[in-house]
Amino acid sequence: MMRRALALARKGEGRVEPNPMVGCIIVRKGRIIGEGYHRRFGGPHAEIEALRSCTPSARGATVYVTLEPCCHYGKTPPCTDALIRAGVARVVTPFRDPNSMVNGAGIRGLREAGITVQTGVLADEAAEVLAPFLTRVRLHRPYVIAKWAQSLDGVLVTPPGQSRWISCERSRRIVHRLRARVDAILVGVGTVVADNPLLTARDVPLRREAARVILDGKLRIPLSAKVVATAKTTPTLVFTTPQAEKTKKAESLSRKGVEVIACRARNGRLLVGDCLSRLADREVTNLLVEGGPAILHAMLTVGMTDEVWLFLAPKIIGGRSQAHSLLSTPACGNPRSATVERSGDDLLFRLRLTDPPLNDLRP
């Protein structure tokens, strides 16, 4: 039953953040009598959706829910109160909600009301589903997905005069679907100068609109760049140094709708950890890094990348291999899991680099 609840939880991906994806199954006498999942941020939680769908009453039933039920008023009333009013007999959940307003209080409230609570069921599988939420809440940074396309000879950036596309059309569509469910897309200013990208999801169903984030310590971004020209309709953030944030160039960007944010720097280089922390302050849960080799290498080197999506194209481009420096980082050299699948003419390798920060949330 918990696996069914986890499958339901995944349906909320890209719609519920910064809330966690949660699914709920209600069972009586071995039969499912209700189920639901958190469908959108600000909407009813999974437990409420499941209770509303119950036929017959949930009284005396067992509830399988993929995260500890909330016990506080937020955008919706406490789920613990609804479960108590419904008269359920038992609640099964993998682990505590790390949110400081819950963190075991929901479980205590249910037990004080006479409801049996079992924890620890499929905790590892639930942590995989909830990894982005756990990462933001516990590590105070977004869940980071690094994506790049490379040729067989390790080239990530094509020479002048050649098509800038390395991957095939199907692979590029997969990237647009990924863009359509993350909170933000990050690149370095070098990518903006070289490619002038729009950094939006196009021709795919949009689950949420991602903010564009550009790391630019010297404010080299052109005022004519597409991300600047569209900043008043699509959120655009430029992270720079405290010195650059005080310049006339910063004022010009601000007038065009760009939010210029000063971050900590060392020797003129922005500190990746501080940039990620500031995104977490804005409740960015999933971050897609699409920058060039320098930005990707920086993200991998500091150990703050959770997944890699590598599109390998069956072509030889020639020139210096940029992939070696990325794949030789300790993070990529020892992934905790890896999968490979066909993507049109390409191969898509997905590497999982980190474990979900579950730690003391286990029972």
Coordinates of C-alpha atoms in Angstrom, one line a residue:
M1 CA 0.0 0.0 0.0
M2 CA 2.8 2.4 0.8
R3 CA 4.3 1.9 -2.7
R4 CA 1.0 2.8 -4.2
A5 CA 0.9 5.9 -2.0
L6 CA 4.5 6.8 -3.2
A7 CA 3.4 6.4 -6.9
L8 CA 0.5 8.8 -6.2
A9 CA 2.9 11.2 -4.6
R10 CA 5.0 11.5 -7.7
K11 CA 2.0 12.8 -9.6
G12 CA 2.4 16.1 -7.8
E13 CA 6.0 16.7 -9.1
G14 CA 6.5 20.2 -10.4
R15 CA 3.1 21.4 -9.0
V16 CA 3.4 21.2 -5.2
E17 CA 6.8 22.7 -4.5
P18 CA 8.0 24.1 -2.2
N19 CA 5.7 21.6 -0.4
P20 CA 6.7 17.9 -0.4
M21 CA 5.1 15.4 -2.8
V22 CA 2.8 13.3 -0.7
G23 CA 0.4 10.5 -1.5
C24 CA -2.2 8.8 0.8
I25 CA -4.1 5.5 0.7
I26 CA -7.0 4.6 3.1
V27 CA -7.7 0.9 3.6
R28 CA -10.3 -1.1 5.5
K29 CA -10.5 -4.8 5.7
G30 CA -7.8 -5.2 3.0
R31 CA -9.7 -3.0 0.5
I32 CA -8.7 0.5 -0.7
I33 CA -11.6 2.8 0.1
G34 CA -10.0 6.1 -0.6
E35 CA -6.8 7.6 -2.1
G36 CA -5.4 11.0 -3.0
Y37 CA -2.3 13.0 -3.4
H38 CA -1.2 16.7 -3.0
R39 CA -2.0 18.1 -6.4
R40 CA -0.9 21.7 -6.2
F41 CA 0.8 24.2 -3.9
G42 CA -1.9 25.8 -1.7
G43 CA -4.4 23.0 -2.4
P44 CA -5.7 20.2 -0.1
H45 CA -3.1 17.9 1.2
A46 CA -3.0 14.2 0.3
E47 CA -4.8 13.1 3.5
I48 CA -7.7 15.5 2.8
E49 CA -8.0 14.3 -0.8
A50 CA -8.0 10.7 0.3
L51 CA -10.6 11.3 3.0
R52 CA -12.9 13.1 0.6
S53 CA -12.7 10.2 -1.8
C54 CA -13.6 7.6 0.8
T55 CA -16.5 5.2 0.1
P56 CA -17.7 4.2 2.6
S57 CA -16.6 6.1 5.8
A58 CA -12.9 6.1 6.9
R59 CA -13.9 5.2 10.5
G60 CA -11.7 2.4 11.8
A61 CA -9.5 2.4 8.7
T62 CA -5.8 2.3 8.2
V63 CA -4.1 5.3 6.5
Y64 CA -0.9 5.0 4.5
V65 CA 0.7 8.4 4.0
T66 CA 4.2 9.0 2.6
L67 CA 5.1 11.7 5.2
E68 CA 4.1 12.5 8.7
P69 CA 0.7 14.3 8.7
C70 CA 0.9 18.1 9.3
C71 CA -0.4 19.4 12.6
H72 CA -0.3 23.2 12.0
Y73 CA -2.3 25.8 10.2
G74 CA -0.7 26.9 7.0
K75 CA -2.5 27.4 3.7
T76 CA -4.7 24.5 4.8
P77 CA -5.9 23.3 8.2
P78 CA -4.0 20.5 10.1
C79 CA -4.3 17.0 8.5
T80 CA -4.0 15.4 12.0
D81 CA -7.3 17.1 13.0
A82 CA -9.1 15.7 9.9
L83 CA -7.8 12.2 10.5
I84 CA -8.9 12.3 14.2
R85 CA -12.4 13.6 13.2
A86 CA -12.7 10.9 10.6
G87 CA -12.1 8.2 13.3
V88 CA -9.3 6.4 11.6
A89 CA -7.7 3.6 13.7
R90 CA -4.2 3.5 12.4
V91 CA -1.7 5.7 10.5
V92 CA 1.4 4.2 8.7
T93 CA 4.1 6.6 7.6
P94 CA 7.8 6.3 6.6
F95 CA 9.3 9.0 8.8
R96 CA 8.9 12.4 10.5
D97 CA 8.4 15.6 8.6
P98 CA 11.6 17.7 9.1
N99 CA 9.6 20.9 8.9
S100 CA 10.2 22.6 12.3
M101 CA 6.4 23.1 12.7
V102 CA 5.8 19.4 12.5
N103 CA 8.9 17.2 13.2
G104 CA 7.1 14.5 15.3
A105 CA 4.3 16.7 16.7
G106 CA 1.9 15.2 14.2
I107 CA 2.7 11.7 15.3
R108 CA 2.3 12.6 18.9
G109 CA -1.0 14.3 18.3
L110 CA -2.4 11.2 16.6
R111 CA -1.2 8.9 19.4
E112 CA -2.6 11.2 22.0
A113 CA -6.0 10.9 20.3
G114 CA -5.8 7.1 20.5
I115 CA -4.7 6.4 16.9
T116 CA -2.0 3.8 16.4
V117 CA 1.0 5.2 14.4
Q118 CA 3.6 2.9 12.7
T119 CA 6.7 4.5 11.3
G120 CA 9.6 3.3 9.3
V121 CA 7.7 1.6 6.4
L122 CA 9.6 2.0 3.1
A123 CA 11.6 4.8 4.6
D124 CA 14.4 4.6 2.0
E125 CA 12.0 4.5 -0.9
A126 CA 10.0 7.4 0.5
A127 CA 13.2 9.4 1.0
E128 CA 14.0 9.0 -2.7
V129 CA 10.7 10.5 -3.7
L130 CA 11.1 13.3 -1.1
A131 CA 14.8 14.0 -1.7
P132 CA 14.3 17.5 -3.1
F133 CA 12.2 18.6 -0.2
L134 CA 14.5 16.9 2.3
T135 CA 17.5 18.5 0.7
R136 CA 16.1 22.1 0.8
V137 CA 14.8 21.8 4.4
R138 CA 17.7 19.9 5.9
L139 CA 20.7 21.1 3.9
H140 CA 19.4 24.6 3.1
R141 CA 20.0 24.4 -0.6
P142 CA 18.0 23.2 -3.6
Y143 CA 18.2 19.7 -5.0
V144 CA 20.7 20.2 -7.9
I145 CA 20.4 18.5 -11.3
A146 CA 23.4 19.1 -13.5
K147 CA 22.7 18.5 -17.2
W148 CA 25.0 18.5 -20.2
A149 CA 25.3 17.0 -23.7
Q150 CA 28.6 15.7 -25.0
S151 CA 30.1 14.1 -28.1
L152 CA 31.9 10.7 -28.0
D153 CA 35.2 12.6 -27.8
G154 CA 34.0 14.6 -24.8
V155 CA 33.2 18.0 -26.4
L156 CA 30.5 20.0 -24.7
V157 CA 31.0 23.3 -26.6
T158 CA 31.1 23.1 -30.4
P159 CA 33.6 25.2 -32.3
P160 CA 32.5 28.5 -34.1
G161 CA 30.8 27.8 -37.4
Q162 CA 29.3 24.5 -36.3
S163 CA 25.8 23.9 -35.1
R164 CA 25.6 24.5 -31.3
W165 CA 23.4 21.4 -30.9
I166 CA 25.2 18.3 -29.8
S167 CA 22.2 16.3 -28.7
C168 CA 19.3 15.2 -31.0
E169 CA 15.9 16.7 -31.1
R170 CA 14.4 14.0 -28.8
S171 CA 17.0 14.7 -26.1
R172 CA 16.3 18.5 -26.3
R173 CA 12.6 17.8 -25.8
I174 CA 13.5 15.8 -22.7
V175 CA 15.4 18.8 -21.4
H176 CA 12.4 21.1 -22.0
R177 CA 10.2 18.7 -20.0
L178 CA 12.8 18.9 -17.2
R179 CA 12.8 22.7 -17.4
A180 CA 9.0 22.6 -17.2
R181 CA 9.0 21.1 -13.7
V182 CA 12.0 22.7 -11.9
D183 CA 11.9 26.0 -9.9
A184 CA 15.0 27.5 -11.4
I185 CA 17.6 27.1 -14.2
L186 CA 21.1 28.2 -13.6
V187 CA 23.9 29.1 -16.0
G188 CA 27.1 31.1 -16.0
V189 CA 27.4 34.4 -17.8
G190 CA 29.7 32.8 -20.3
T191 CA 26.7 30.8 -21.6
V192 CA 24.6 33.9 -21.9
V193 CA 27.3 35.7 -23.8
A194 CA 28.1 32.8 -26.1
D195 CA 24.6 31.4 -26.8
N196 CA 22.1 34.1 -25.8
P197 CA 19.7 31.4 -24.6
L198 CA 16.1 32.1 -23.5
L199 CA 16.2 29.4 -20.8
T200 CA 12.5 28.6 -20.8
A201 CA 10.5 25.4 -21.4
R202 CA 8.9 25.4 -24.8
D203 CA 6.5 23.1 -26.7
V204 CA 5.9 20.9 -23.6
P205 CA 3.2 21.0 -20.9
L206 CA 4.3 23.5 -18.2
R207 CA 4.0 22.4 -14.6
R208 CA 5.7 25.6 -13.2
E209 CA 7.6 28.6 -14.6
A210 CA 11.3 28.3 -13.7
A211 CA 13.3 31.4 -12.8
R212 CA 16.5 32.1 -14.7
V213 CA 19.6 32.4 -12.6
I214 CA 22.8 33.8 -14.0
L215 CA 26.1 33.7 -12.1
D216 CA 28.0 36.9 -13.2
G217 CA 30.6 38.2 -10.8
K218 CA 31.6 41.1 -13.1
L219 CA 28.2 41.9 -14.6
R220 CA 29.3 41.0 -18.1
I221 CA 25.7 40.1 -19.1
P222 CA 24.7 42.2 -22.2
L223 CA 21.7 44.4 -21.7
S224 CA 20.5 43.1 -25.1
A225 CA 20.4 39.4 -23.9
K226 CA 17.2 37.5 -24.3
V227 CA 17.0 36.8 -20.6
V228 CA 17.2 40.5 -19.9
A229 CA 14.7 41.5 -22.6
T230 CA 12.2 39.1 -21.1
A231 CA 12.9 39.7 -17.4
K232 CA 9.7 41.6 -16.8
T233 CA 7.6 38.5 -17.8
T234 CA 9.9 35.6 -16.6
P235 CA 11.7 35.9 -13.3
T236 CA 15.4 36.6 -13.8
L237 CA 18.1 36.7 -11.1
V238 CA 21.7 37.7 -11.6
F239 CA 24.0 36.8 -8.7
T240 CA 27.1 39.0 -8.6
T241 CA 29.7 40.4 -6.1
P242 CA 28.8 43.1 -3.6
Q243 CA 31.1 45.5 -5.5
A244 CA 29.4 44.9 -8.9
E245 CA 25.9 45.2 -7.3
K246 CA 26.6 48.9 -6.6
T247 CA 27.4 49.8 -10.3
K248 CA 25.4 51.6 -12.9
K249 CA 25.2 48.4 -14.9
A250 CA 23.3 46.8 -12.0
E251 CA 20.9 49.8 -12.0
S252 CA 20.4 49.3 -15.7
L253 CA 19.6 45.6 -15.3
S254 CA 17.2 46.4 -12.4
R255 CA 15.3 48.9 -14.6
K256 CA 14.8 46.1 -17.2
G257 CA 13.3 43.8 -14.5
V258 CA 16.3 41.8 -13.6
E259 CA 16.9 41.2 -9.9
V260 CA 20.5 41.8 -9.1
I261 CA 21.6 40.0 -5.9
A262 CA 25.0 40.4 -4.2
C263 CA 26.5 37.1 -3.0
R264 CA 29.6 36.2 -1.1
A265 CA 32.8 36.0 -3.2
R266 CA 36.4 35.0 -2.7
N267 CA 39.1 36.5 -5.0
G268 CA 36.4 37.8 -7.2
R269 CA 34.7 34.4 -7.7
L270 CA 31.2 33.8 -6.4
L271 CA 30.9 31.2 -3.7
V272 CA 28.5 28.5 -5.0
G273 CA 27.3 27.5 -1.5
D274 CA 26.2 31.0 -0.8
C275 CA 24.3 31.3 -4.1
L276 CA 22.5 28.0 -3.4
S277 CA 21.7 29.1 0.1
R278 CA 20.1 32.3 -1.2
L279 CA 18.0 30.2 -3.6
A280 CA 16.8 28.0 -0.7
D281 CA 15.8 31.2 1.1
R282 CA 13.4 31.7 -1.9
E283 CA 12.1 28.2 -1.5
V284 CA 13.7 27.0 -4.7
T285 CA 13.5 23.2 -4.3
N286 CA 14.7 21.9 -7.7
L287 CA 17.5 23.6 -9.5
L288 CA 18.6 22.7 -13.0
V289 CA 22.2 23.6 -13.9
E290 CA 22.7 24.0 -17.6
G291 CA 25.9 26.1 -17.7
G292 CA 29.1 25.5 -19.5
P293 CA 32.0 23.3 -18.3
A294 CA 33.3 25.9 -15.8
I295 CA 30.0 26.2 -13.9
L296 CA 29.3 22.5 -14.1
H297 CA 32.8 21.7 -12.8
A298 CA 32.3 24.2 -9.9
M299 CA 29.0 22.6 -8.9
L300 CA 30.4 19.1 -9.0
T301 CA 33.6 20.0 -7.2
V302 CA 31.9 21.5 -4.1
G303 CA 29.8 18.3 -3.7
M304 CA 26.5 20.1 -4.0
T305 CA 25.1 18.2 -7.1
D306 CA 22.6 15.5 -6.5
E307 CA 21.9 14.2 -10.0
V308 CA 23.7 14.3 -13.4
W309 CA 21.8 14.0 -16.7
L310 CA 24.4 13.3 -19.4
F311 CA 23.3 13.1 -23.0
L312 CA 25.9 11.2 -25.1
A313 CA 25.7 11.9 -28.8
P314 CA 27.1 9.4 -31.3
K315 CA 29.4 11.9 -33.0
I316 CA 33.0 13.1 -33.1
I317 CA 33.5 16.9 -33.0
G318 CA 37.2 17.2 -32.5
G319 CA 39.0 19.6 -30.2
R320 CA 39.7 19.6 -26.5
S321 CA 37.7 17.2 -24.3
Q322 CA 35.7 19.2 -21.7
A323 CA 33.9 16.1 -20.3
H324 CA 37.0 14.6 -18.7
S325 CA 37.3 17.3 -16.0
L326 CA 33.6 16.8 -15.1
L327 CA 33.6 13.0 -15.1
S328 CA 36.8 12.8 -13.1
T329 CA 35.5 14.7 -10.1
P330 CA 35.1 12.6 -7.0
A331 CA 31.3 13.1 -7.1
C332 CA 30.9 11.6 -10.6
G333 CA 33.6 9.0 -10.0
N334 CA 31.6 7.3 -7.3
P335 CA 27.8 7.6 -8.1
R336 CA 25.4 5.8 -5.7
S337 CA 23.3 4.7 -8.7
A338 CA 23.3 5.0 -12.5
T339 CA 20.9 4.3 -15.3
V340 CA 21.1 4.5 -19.1
E341 CA 18.4 4.7 -21.7
R342 CA 18.0 5.6 -25.3
S343 CA 17.0 9.1 -26.2
G344 CA 16.6 9.1 -30.0
D345 CA 20.1 8.9 -31.4
D346 CA 21.7 9.6 -28.1
L347 CA 22.1 7.8 -24.8
L348 CA 20.9 9.4 -21.6
F349 CA 23.0 8.5 -18.5
R350 CA 21.4 9.5 -15.2
L351 CA 23.8 9.4 -12.2
R352 CA 22.6 9.8 -8.6
L353 CA 25.4 11.3 -6.6
T354 CA 24.0 11.9 -3.1
D355 CA 21.9 10.1 -0.5
P356 CA 18.7 11.8 0.7
P357 CA 19.4 13.5 4.0
L358 CA 17.2 11.2 6.0
N359 CA 19.5 10.7 9.1
D360 CA 17.7 11.0 12.4
L361 CA 14.2 11.2 10.8
R362 CA 14.2 7.4 10.8
P363 CA 12.2 5.8 13.7

